[in-house]
mmCIF file of C-alpha atoms in Angstrom:
data_model
loop_
_atom_site.group_PDB
_atom_site.id
_atom_site.type_symbol
_atom_site.label_atom_id
_atom_site.label_comp_id
_atom_site.label_asym_id
_atom_site.label_seq_id
_atom_site.Cartn_x
_atom_site.Cartn_y
_atom_site.Cartn_z
ATOM 1 C CA UNK A 1 94.188 95.298 121.416
ATOM 2 C CA UNK A 2 95.154 91.920 122.838
ATOM 3 C CA UNK A 3 93.169 90.308 125.400
ATOM 4 C CA UNK A 4 94.486 90.676 128.935
ATOM 5 C CA UNK A 5 96.015 87.369 129.271
ATOM 6 C CA UNK A 6 98.017 87.425 126.292
ATOM 7 C CA UNK A 7 100.553 90.315 126.481
ATOM 8 C CA UNK A 8 102.724 88.907 129.163
ATOM 9 C CA UNK A 9 103.023 85.510 127.355
ATOM 10 C CA UNK A 10 103.637 87.364 124.093
ATOM 11 C CA UNK A 11 106.563 89.378 125.746
ATOM 12 C CA UNK A 12 108.003 86.263 127.250
ATOM 13 C CA UNK A 13 108.287 84.480 124.395
ATOM 14 C CA UNK A 14 109.086 87.276 122.009
ATOM 15 C CA UNK A 15 112.034 88.169 124.439
ATOM 16 C CA UNK A 16 113.365 84.628 124.190
ATOM 17 C CA UNK A 17 113.081 84.795 120.384
ATOM 18 C CA UNK A 18 114.964 88.304 120.567
ATOM 19 C CA UNK A 19 117.916 86.568 122.435
ATOM 20 C CA UNK A 20 118.199 83.957 120.001
ATOM 21 C CA UNK A 21 118.580 86.522 117.128
ATOM 22 C CA UNK A 22 121.260 88.530 119.100
ATOM 23 C CA UNK A 23 123.127 85.268 119.715
ATOM 24 C CA UNK A 24 122.634 84.530 116.056
ATOM 25 C CA UNK A 25 124.681 87.661 115.248
ATOM 26 C CA UNK A 26 121.704 89.258 113.372
ATOM 27 C CA UNK A 27 122.619 92.821 112.739
ATOM 28 C CA UNK A 28 119.473 93.789 110.515
ATOM 29 C CA UNK A 29 115.839 93.649 111.532
ATOM 30 C CA UNK A 30 113.717 94.865 108.454
ATOM 31 C CA UNK A 31 110.076 94.703 109.441
ATOM 32 C CA UNK A 32 106.565 95.538 108.377
ATOM 33 C CA UNK A 33 104.821 95.773 111.936
ATOM 34 C CA UNK A 34 102.468 93.226 113.308
ATOM 35 C CA UNK A 35 100.899 93.075 116.664
ATOM 36 C CA UNK A 36 102.745 89.545 117.085
ATOM 37 C CA UNK A 37 106.174 91.315 116.449
ATOM 38 C CA UNK A 38 105.577 94.377 118.245
ATOM 39 C CA UNK A 39 107.841 93.506 121.071
ATOM 40 C CA UNK A 40 110.708 91.916 119.002
ATOM 41 C CA UNK A 41 110.514 95.348 116.890
ATOM 42 C CA UNK A 42 110.641 97.312 120.282
ATOM 43 C CA UNK A 43 113.676 95.387 121.460
ATOM 44 C CA UNK A 44 115.446 95.456 118.087
ATOM 45 C CA UNK A 45 115.055 99.288 117.912
ATOM 46 C CA UNK A 46 116.397 99.719 121.460
ATOM 47 C CA UNK A 47 119.444 97.323 120.637
ATOM 48 C CA UNK A 48 122.471 99.257 119.792
ATOM 49 C CA UNK A 49 124.103 96.400 117.923
ATOM 50 C CA UNK A 50 120.933 96.057 115.531
ATOM 51 C CA UNK A 51 119.725 98.255 112.650
ATOM 52 C CA UNK A 52 115.966 98.141 112.850
ATOM 53 C CA UNK A 53 114.308 99.283 109.536
ATOM 54 C CA UNK A 54 110.543 99.963 108.905
ATOM 55 C CA UNK A 55 109.681 98.987 105.223
ATOM 56 C CA UNK A 56 106.637 100.214 103.330
ATOM 57 C CA UNK A 57 106.190 96.840 101.914
ATOM 58 C CA UNK A 58 107.553 93.391 102.679
ATOM 59 C CA UNK A 59 109.505 92.840 99.553
ATOM 60 C CA UNK A 60 111.761 95.655 100.321
ATOM 61 C CA UNK A 61 113.149 93.349 103.121
ATOM 62 C CA UNK A 62 114.442 90.824 100.743
ATOM 63 C CA UNK A 63 116.520 93.393 98.887
ATOM 64 C CA UNK A 64 117.665 94.842 102.020
ATOM 65 C CA UNK A 65 118.730 91.622 103.507
ATOM 66 C CA UNK A 66 120.760 91.042 100.389
ATOM 67 C CA UNK A 67 122.338 94.265 100.490
ATOM 68 C CA UNK A 68 123.271 93.745 104.073
ATOM 69 C CA UNK A 69 124.619 90.206 103.360
ATOM 70 C CA UNK A 70 126.692 91.838 100.406
ATOM 71 C CA UNK A 71 128.249 93.966 103.213
ATOM 72 C CA UNK A 72 129.014 91.107 105.383
ATOM 73 C CA UNK A 73 126.056 91.281 107.910
ATOM 74 C CA UNK A 74 123.171 89.179 108.785
ATOM 75 C CA UNK A 75 119.653 89.888 109.111
ATOM 76 C CA UNK A 76 115.863 88.908 109.540
ATOM 77 C CA UNK A 77 112.577 90.035 107.907
ATOM 78 C CA UNK A 78 109.671 89.984 110.217
ATOM 79 C CA UNK A 79 106.318 90.225 108.625
ATOM 80 C CA UNK A 80 102.803 89.055 108.849
ATOM 81 C CA UNK A 81 101.423 86.001 106.611
ATOM 82 C CA UNK A 82 99.663 88.625 104.157
ATOM 83 C CA UNK A 83 102.947 90.151 103.443
ATOM 84 C CA UNK A 84 104.576 86.713 102.086
ATOM 85 C CA UNK A 85 102.363 87.110 99.190
ATOM 86 C CA UNK A 86 104.117 90.484 98.441
ATOM 87 C CA UNK A 87 107.464 89.205 98.560
ATOM 88 C CA UNK A 88 107.036 86.407 95.766
ATOM 89 C CA UNK A 89 108.982 87.630 92.745
ATOM 90 C CA UNK A 90 111.648 89.534 95.013
ATOM 91 C CA UNK A 91 112.500 86.002 96.491
ATOM 92 C CA UNK A 92 114.021 85.321 93.172
ATOM 93 C CA UNK A 93 117.012 86.911 94.542
ATOM 94 C CA UNK A 94 117.199 84.424 97.203
ATOM 95 C CA UNK A 95 117.477 81.575 94.665
ATOM 96 C CA UNK A 96 119.474 83.511 92.041
ATOM 97 C CA UNK A 97 122.185 84.858 94.456
ATOM 98 C CA UNK A 98 121.823 82.174 97.015
ATOM 99 C CA UNK A 99 122.278 84.019 100.135
ATOM 100 C CA UNK A 100 121.014 83.375 103.818
ATOM 101 C CA UNK A 101 117.613 84.476 104.153
ATOM 102 C CA UNK A 102 115.684 84.369 107.246
ATOM 103 C CA UNK A 103 112.315 85.373 107.942
ATOM 104 C CA UNK A 104 109.736 85.196 110.919
ATOM 105 C CA UNK A 105 106.229 85.259 109.920
ATOM 106 C CA UNK A 106 103.240 85.892 112.217
ATOM 107 C CA UNK A 107 100.039 84.195 110.861
ATOM 108 C CA UNK A 108 96.665 85.925 110.558
ATOM 109 C CA UNK A 109 93.560 84.669 109.209
ATOM 110 C CA UNK A 110 93.805 81.149 110.662
ATOM 111 C CA UNK A 111 92.667 80.994 114.287
ATOM 112 C CA UNK A 112 89.828 82.997 115.743
ATOM 113 C CA UNK A 113 90.125 85.583 113.106
ATOM 114 C CA UNK A 114 87.371 88.417 112.832
ATOM 115 C CA UNK A 115 88.696 89.639 109.510
ATOM 116 C CA UNK A 116 87.920 87.023 106.590
ATOM 117 C CA UNK A 117 90.161 89.310 104.262
ATOM 118 C CA UNK A 118 93.116 87.939 106.032
ATOM 119 C CA UNK A 119 92.321 84.297 105.018
ATOM 120 C CA UNK A 120 93.111 83.781 101.368
ATOM 121 C CA UNK A 121 96.823 84.556 101.964
ATOM 122 C CA UNK A 122 96.964 82.553 105.306
ATOM 123 C CA UNK A 123 95.672 79.501 103.512
ATOM 124 C CA UNK A 124 98.537 79.760 100.877
ATOM 125 C CA UNK A 125 101.572 81.239 102.990
ATOM 126 C CA UNK A 126 103.323 78.086 103.633
ATOM 127 C CA UNK A 127 102.781 76.917 99.945
ATOM 128 C CA UNK A 128 103.871 80.475 98.494
ATOM 129 C CA UNK A 129 107.233 80.214 100.603
ATOM 130 C CA UNK A 130 107.846 76.707 99.278
ATOM 131 C CA UNK A 131 106.941 77.354 95.777
ATOM 132 C CA UNK A 132 109.936 79.985 95.983
ATOM 133 C CA UNK A 133 112.314 77.222 97.665
ATOM 134 C CA UNK A 134 111.944 78.812 101.149
ATOM 135 C CA UNK A 135 112.028 76.176 103.848
ATOM 136 C CA UNK A 136 108.891 76.458 106.010
ATOM 137 C CA UNK A 137 108.789 75.651 109.845
ATOM 138 C CA UNK A 138 105.999 76.014 112.060
ATOM 139 C CA UNK A 139 105.745 76.960 115.867
ATOM 140 C CA UNK A 140 102.411 76.004 117.347
ATOM 141 C CA UNK A 141 103.309 76.794 120.845
ATOM 142 C CA UNK A 142 104.705 79.828 122.434
ATOM 143 C CA UNK A 143 107.248 77.577 124.512
ATOM 144 C CA UNK A 144 108.698 76.113 121.176
ATOM 145 C CA UNK A 145 109.309 79.438 119.533
ATOM 146 C CA UNK A 146 112.823 80.280 120.761
ATOM 147 C CA UNK A 147 114.211 76.749 120.196
ATOM 148 C CA UNK A 148 112.751 76.690 116.662
ATOM 149 C CA UNK A 149 114.133 79.867 115.656
ATOM 150 C CA UNK A 150 117.550 78.982 116.979
ATOM 151 C CA UNK A 151 117.737 76.040 114.954
ATOM 152 C CA UNK A 152 116.555 77.511 111.891
ATOM 153 C CA UNK A 153 118.821 80.187 112.159
ATOM 154 C CA UNK A 154 121.770 77.651 112.514
ATOM 155 C CA UNK A 155 120.213 76.036 109.275
ATOM 156 C CA UNK A 156 120.012 79.303 107.303
ATOM 157 C CA UNK A 157 123.403 80.746 108.407
ATOM 158 C CA UNK A 158 125.497 77.616 108.305
ATOM 159 C CA UNK A 159 123.953 76.274 104.953
ATOM 160 C CA UNK A 160 123.483 79.478 103.022
ATOM 161 C CA UNK A 161 119.931 78.382 102.850
ATOM 162 C CA UNK A 162 116.415 80.276 102.974
ATOM 163 C CA UNK A 163 113.887 79.693 105.616
ATOM 164 C CA UNK A 164 110.902 81.114 107.338
ATOM 165 C CA UNK A 165 109.478 80.252 110.737
ATOM 166 C CA UNK A 166 105.616 80.792 110.664
ATOM 167 C CA UNK A 167 104.282 81.699 114.464
ATOM 168 C CA UNK A 168 100.701 80.381 114.720
ATOM 169 C CA UNK A 169 97.881 82.776 115.254
ATOM 170 C CA UNK A 170 97.055 81.168 118.554
ATOM 171 C CA UNK A 171 100.308 82.130 120.123
ATOM 172 C CA UNK A 172 99.696 85.859 119.266
ATOM 173 C CA UNK A 173 96.268 85.678 120.677
ATOM 174 C CA UNK A 174 92.748 86.783 119.798
ATOM 175 C CA UNK A 175 92.383 90.217 118.686
ATOM 176 C CA UNK A 176 89.593 92.228 120.172
ATOM 177 C CA UNK A 177 87.202 94.150 117.836
ATOM 178 C CA UNK A 178 84.444 94.950 120.192
ATOM 179 C CA UNK A 179 86.382 97.780 122.365
ATOM 180 C CA UNK B 1 106.245 113.619 74.942
ATOM 181 C CA UNK B 2 108.585 113.969 71.745
ATOM 182 C CA UNK B 3 112.280 112.980 71.831
ATOM 183 C CA UNK B 4 113.181 116.592 71.142
ATOM 184 C CA UNK B 5 112.037 117.610 74.603
ATOM 185 C CA UNK B 6 114.303 115.227 76.355
ATOM 186 C CA UNK B 7 118.103 115.874 77.436
ATOM 187 C CA UNK B 8 120.782 115.417 74.990
ATOM 188 C CA UNK B 9 122.963 113.669 77.658
ATOM 189 C CA UNK B 10 124.327 110.127 76.301
ATOM 190 C CA UNK B 11 124.034 107.504 79.030
ATOM 191 C CA UNK B 12 127.454 105.894 77.705
ATOM 192 C CA UNK B 13 129.008 109.071 78.411
ATOM 193 C CA UNK B 14 127.383 109.941 81.536
ATOM 194 C CA UNK B 15 128.110 106.677 83.229
ATOM 195 C CA UNK B 16 131.911 106.550 82.753
ATOM 196 C CA UNK B 17 132.000 110.370 84.079
ATOM 197 C CA UNK B 18 129.995 109.254 87.068
ATOM 198 C CA UNK B 19 132.136 106.143 87.721
ATOM 199 C CA UNK B 20 135.574 107.583 87.032
ATOM 200 C CA UNK B 21 138.077 107.683 89.948
ATOM 201 C CA UNK B 22 135.758 105.760 91.972
ATOM 202 C CA UNK B 23 137.850 104.881 94.938
ATOM 203 C CA UNK B 24 136.064 103.171 97.692
ATOM 204 C CA UNK B 25 132.538 103.439 95.815
ATOM 205 C CA UNK B 26 130.311 100.372 95.893
ATOM 206 C CA UNK B 27 127.624 100.146 92.934
ATOM 207 C CA UNK B 28 124.607 98.382 92.869
ATOM 208 C CA UNK B 29 122.909 98.521 89.185
ATOM 209 C CA UNK B 30 119.194 98.216 88.459
ATOM 210 C CA UNK B 31 118.329 95.598 86.120
ATOM 211 C CA UNK B 32 118.303 96.569 82.053
ATOM 212 C CA UNK B 33 120.304 99.347 80.644
ATOM 213 C CA UNK B 34 122.152 100.738 83.943
ATOM 214 C CA UNK B 35 123.544 97.362 84.427
ATOM 215 C CA UNK B 36 124.897 97.385 80.740
ATOM 216 C CA UNK B 37 126.173 100.950 81.142
ATOM 217 C CA UNK B 38 128.226 100.177 84.327
ATOM 218 C CA UNK B 39 129.484 97.158 82.499
ATOM 219 C CA UNK B 40 130.436 98.959 79.507
ATOM 220 C CA UNK B 41 132.170 101.665 81.887
ATOM 221 C CA UNK B 42 134.470 98.920 82.942
ATOM 222 C CA UNK B 43 133.376 95.875 85.006
ATOM 223 C CA UNK B 44 134.523 95.943 88.651
ATOM 224 C CA UNK B 45 134.414 93.599 91.876
ATOM 225 C CA UNK B 46 132.785 96.306 93.501
ATOM 226 C CA UNK B 47 129.705 96.186 91.077
ATOM 227 C CA UNK B 48 126.593 94.369 91.909
ATOM 228 C CA UNK B 49 124.545 93.979 88.756
ATOM 229 C CA UNK B 50 120.855 93.095 89.141
ATOM 230 C CA UNK B 51 119.118 90.925 86.434
ATOM 231 C CA UNK B 52 115.829 90.528 88.221
ATOM 232 C CA UNK B 53 113.962 91.597 91.325
ATOM 233 C CA UNK B 54 113.053 94.642 89.584
ATOM 234 C CA UNK B 55 112.281 97.248 92.145
ATOM 235 C CA UNK B 56 114.981 96.134 94.478
ATOM 236 C CA UNK B 57 117.928 98.198 93.694
ATOM 237 C CA UNK B 58 117.393 100.733 96.094
ATOM 238 C CA UNK B 59 116.544 98.436 99.037
ATOM 239 C CA UNK B 60 119.824 96.291 98.114
ATOM 240 C CA UNK B 61 121.869 99.523 98.136
ATOM 241 C CA UNK B 62 120.330 100.585 101.594
ATOM 242 C CA UNK B 63 121.189 97.297 103.230
ATOM 243 C CA UNK B 64 124.892 97.701 101.593
ATOM 244 C CA UNK B 65 124.990 101.131 103.086
ATOM 245 C CA UNK B 66 123.864 100.324 106.494
ATOM 246 C CA UNK B 67 126.280 97.205 106.638
ATOM 247 C CA UNK B 68 129.202 99.296 105.135
ATOM 248 C CA UNK B 69 128.982 102.898 106.720
ATOM 249 C CA UNK B 70 132.521 103.427 105.710
ATOM 250 C CA UNK B 71 132.057 102.881 102.132
ATOM 251 C CA UNK B 72 130.323 105.242 99.678
ATOM 252 C CA UNK B 73 127.232 103.307 98.311
ATOM 253 C CA UNK B 74 125.695 104.083 94.685
ATOM 254 C CA UNK B 75 122.545 102.758 93.254
ATOM 255 C CA UNK B 76 122.714 103.216 89.634
ATOM 256 C CA UNK B 77 119.212 102.651 88.064
ATOM 257 C CA UNK B 78 116.594 103.472 85.561
ATOM 258 C CA UNK B 79 113.350 105.514 86.005
ATOM 259 C CA UNK B 80 111.140 102.116 85.203
ATOM 260 C CA UNK B 81 113.363 100.020 87.744
ATOM 261 C CA UNK B 82 112.940 102.916 90.364
ATOM 262 C CA UNK B 83 109.181 103.493 89.923
ATOM 263 C CA UNK B 84 108.505 99.800 90.645
ATOM 264 C CA UNK B 85 110.293 100.027 94.043
ATOM 265 C CA UNK B 86 109.058 103.737 94.845
ATOM 266 C CA UNK B 87 108.174 102.936 98.484
ATOM 267 C CA UNK B 88 112.077 102.322 98.953
ATOM 268 C CA UNK B 89 112.600 105.790 98.636
ATOM 269 C CA UNK B 90 110.312 106.368 101.767
ATOM 270 C CA UNK B 91 112.243 103.593 103.660
ATOM 271 C CA UNK B 92 115.689 104.999 102.660
ATOM 272 C CA UNK B 93 114.701 108.334 103.633
ATOM 273 C CA UNK B 94 113.289 107.264 106.933
ATOM 274 C CA UNK B 95 116.577 105.358 107.714
ATOM 275 C CA UNK B 96 118.552 108.067 106.296
ATOM 276 C CA UNK B 97 122.078 106.527 106.014
ATOM 277 C CA UNK B 98 124.750 109.372 105.252
ATOM 278 C CA UNK B 99 126.727 107.363 102.546
ATOM 279 C CA UNK B 100 124.095 106.312 100.054
ATOM 280 C CA UNK B 101 123.456 107.771 96.573
ATOM 281 C CA UNK B 102 120.789 107.171 94.110
ATOM 282 C CA UNK B 103 121.449 108.000 90.688
ATOM 283 C CA UNK B 104 118.436 107.495 88.183
ATOM 284 C CA UNK B 105 119.123 107.653 84.397
ATOM 285 C CA UNK B 106 115.829 108.946 83.426
ATOM 286 C CA UNK B 107 115.042 108.397 79.717
ATOM 287 C CA UNK B 108 111.278 108.353 80.387
ATOM 288 C CA UNK B 109 111.193 104.694 78.698
ATOM 289 C CA UNK B 110 110.945 101.243 79.499
ATOM 290 C CA UNK B 111 113.923 100.452 77.493
ATOM 291 C CA UNK B 112 113.864 96.725 77.878
ATOM 292 C CA UNK B 113 110.534 96.051 76.617
ATOM 293 C CA UNK B 114 110.340 98.444 73.521
ATOM 294 C CA UNK B 115 110.826 101.993 74.803
ATOM 295 C CA UNK B 116 107.169 102.422 76.160
ATOM 296 C CA UNK B 117 106.839 105.776 77.994
ATOM 297 C CA UNK B 118 107.254 105.676 81.923
ATOM 298 C CA UNK B 119 105.401 107.770 84.237
ATOM 299 C CA UNK B 120 108.149 110.297 84.100
ATOM 300 C CA UNK B 121 107.101 111.290 80.432
ATOM 301 C CA UNK B 122 103.664 111.929 82.152
ATOM 302 C CA UNK B 123 104.370 114.524 84.713
ATOM 303 C CA UNK B 124 105.828 112.350 87.531
ATOM 304 C CA UNK B 125 108.904 114.149 89.170
ATOM 305 C CA UNK B 126 111.175 111.655 90.624
ATOM 306 C CA UNK B 127 113.462 114.282 92.356
ATOM 307 C CA UNK B 128 110.570 115.803 93.787
ATOM 308 C CA UNK B 129 109.664 112.370 95.325
ATOM 309 C CA UNK B 130 113.160 111.966 96.707
ATOM 310 C CA UNK B 131 113.151 115.393 98.204
ATOM 311 C CA UNK B 132 109.626 114.799 99.905
ATOM 312 C CA UNK B 133 111.236 111.449 101.213
ATOM 313 C CA UNK B 134 113.851 113.238 103.346
ATOM 314 C CA UNK B 135 116.753 113.163 100.931
ATOM 315 C CA UNK B 136 119.368 115.803 101.731
ATOM 316 C CA UNK B 137 120.319 116.748 98.251
ATOM 317 C CA UNK B 138 118.063 116.005 95.235
ATOM 318 C CA UNK B 139 119.471 117.137 91.521
ATOM 319 C CA UNK B 140 117.980 117.091 88.333
ATOM 320 C CA UNK B 141 120.958 116.949 85.881
ATOM 321 C CA UNK B 142 120.678 117.852 82.362
ATOM 322 C CA UNK B 143 124.214 118.964 81.715
ATOM 323 C CA UNK B 144 127.597 116.997 81.709
ATOM 324 C CA UNK B 145 129.241 119.645 83.641
ATOM 325 C CA UNK B 146 126.726 118.817 86.547
ATOM 326 C CA UNK B 147 128.025 115.295 86.888
ATOM 327 C CA UNK B 148 131.453 116.265 88.346
ATOM 328 C CA UNK B 149 130.151 117.971 91.344
ATOM 329 C CA UNK B 150 127.536 115.126 92.039
ATOM 330 C CA UNK B 151 130.460 112.463 91.812
ATOM 331 C CA UNK B 152 132.484 114.488 94.328
ATOM 332 C CA UNK B 153 129.654 114.387 96.872
ATOM 333 C CA UNK B 154 128.863 110.945 96.122
ATOM 334 C CA UNK B 155 132.381 109.691 97.226
ATOM 335 C CA UNK B 156 131.590 111.214 100.713
ATOM 336 C CA UNK B 157 130.372 108.704 103.324
ATOM 337 C CA UNK B 158 129.241 111.708 105.567
ATOM 338 C CA UNK B 159 127.323 114.064 103.095
ATOM 339 C CA UNK B 160 123.927 112.579 103.640
ATOM 340 C CA UNK B 161 121.278 110.978 101.426
ATOM 341 C CA UNK B 162 121.610 112.116 97.877
ATOM 342 C CA UNK B 163 119.447 111.639 94.721
ATOM 343 C CA UNK B 164 120.159 112.644 91.313
ATOM 344 C CA UNK B 165 117.646 112.315 88.442
ATOM 345 C CA UNK B 166 119.780 112.293 85.387
ATOM 346 C CA UNK B 167 117.781 113.080 82.157
ATOM 347 C CA UNK B 168 119.097 111.419 79.332
ATOM 348 C CA UNK B 169 118.452 110.859 75.543
ATOM 349 C CA UNK B 170 116.035 107.862 74.644
ATOM 350 C CA UNK B 171 118.534 105.540 72.867
ATOM 351 C CA UNK B 172 118.780 101.905 71.881
ATOM 352 C CA UNK B 173 122.523 101.016 72.480
ATOM 353 C CA UNK B 174 124.352 97.566 72.240
ATOM 354 C CA UNK B 175 123.869 95.808 75.325
ATOM 355 C CA UNK B 176 127.203 95.047 77.194
ATOM 356 C CA UNK B 177 126.278 92.245 79.232
ATOM 357 C CA UNK B 178 127.750 91.579 82.572
ATOM 358 C CA UNK B 179 127.737 88.035 84.250
ATOM 359 C CA UNK B 180 124.241 86.686 84.764
ATOM 360 C CA UNK B 181 125.458 84.332 87.457
ATOM 361 C CA UNK B 182 124.058 85.828 90.673
ATOM 362 C CA UNK B 183 125.956 83.544 92.971
ATOM 363 C CA UNK B 184 129.052 84.640 91.100
ATOM 364 C CA UNK B 185 128.625 88.364 91.263
ATOM 365 C CA UNK B 186 127.573 87.998 94.886
ATOM 366 C CA UNK B 187 130.871 86.129 96.021
ATOM 367 C CA UNK B 188 132.982 88.476 93.896
ATOM 368 C CA UNK B 189 131.466 91.457 95.494
ATOM 369 C CA UNK B 190 131.806 89.993 98.971
ATOM 370 C CA UNK B 191 135.448 88.806 98.354
ATOM 371 C CA UNK B 192 136.184 92.524 97.436
ATOM 372 C CA UNK B 193 135.095 93.472 100.943
ATOM 373 C CA UNK B 194 137.064 90.531 102.547
ATOM 374 C CA UNK B 195 134.419 88.060 102.988
ATOM 375 C CA UNK B 196 134.743 84.456 101.957
ATOM 376 C CA UNK B 197 132.127 82.065 100.461
ATOM 377 C CA UNK B 198 130.787 79.667 103.097
#
């Protein structure tokens, strides 16, 4: 559960990011759920021009977005930081086939984290992506999320490049464990 | 499991039978022998050959099927490659496109690495798995005559989600190599569908 002040803020910036994805002609939203992506996922499921696909593990999203691109359509992969580790070898497809790859990653294990088991992957999320030739951008504040995603989507789809936008855990809010 | 207990179907006869008169069919092949089999049956701009990303053939086929609902899509892969991406069966089943077919050439072996036994040699049923994953049709094919009916269904874009586990002989054959240039294969495939490089 998120604390009381957070959901509205999260909804606001998530809606702004969703509008950016829509404007970027994204047709495929592949995801493994995370609290920070909940609103985006909900919007994608409701949007008739988009196919929202729930994955069993994050690397499936890399293949799905390659398939969609072979078929002429753009997509985005939504995951949390732990999922980046699951994608490593599959990201070789992005290097070998060179297709536009955009992923939005919610960070866990870096700010007010109760569950230390999230931290090992959080520490190396950005480096892991960079090791696989994925450009990494990071939003610290919710008011910069939409603008950053828009700029990165331009970079990805105009440049045939791979890039990730990391959303800081602070933007998503503190998870309440006591309730 | 001894070789005698396996099917007598030969992969290099099965695949041409599967791909004949292919019409609008778009094909994604799993890395290893299925890529060589598809190449041996005749190179085609509408083939996307995988050389890596093991376990990704089904998700690539799924993304393609969703983006091209008017074209039938075939994922042609092997038991080892499919086993590495088993969750993708659940993902495909949940999304349930009506133009996607998965054909697994099952020799119960990891052919590329020295013919070590896979899980299908140890009692795991891929067809049952597909059935449990919401596939509309799941076949275990052991005879050549069964390929034709599957091929006809495969070319429909409205027959549902289909899976065939084709039991084949374990044999080491000459490799017929498709291009290993992923960018070239991708651009060629997209050009076939009318999409130009950036």
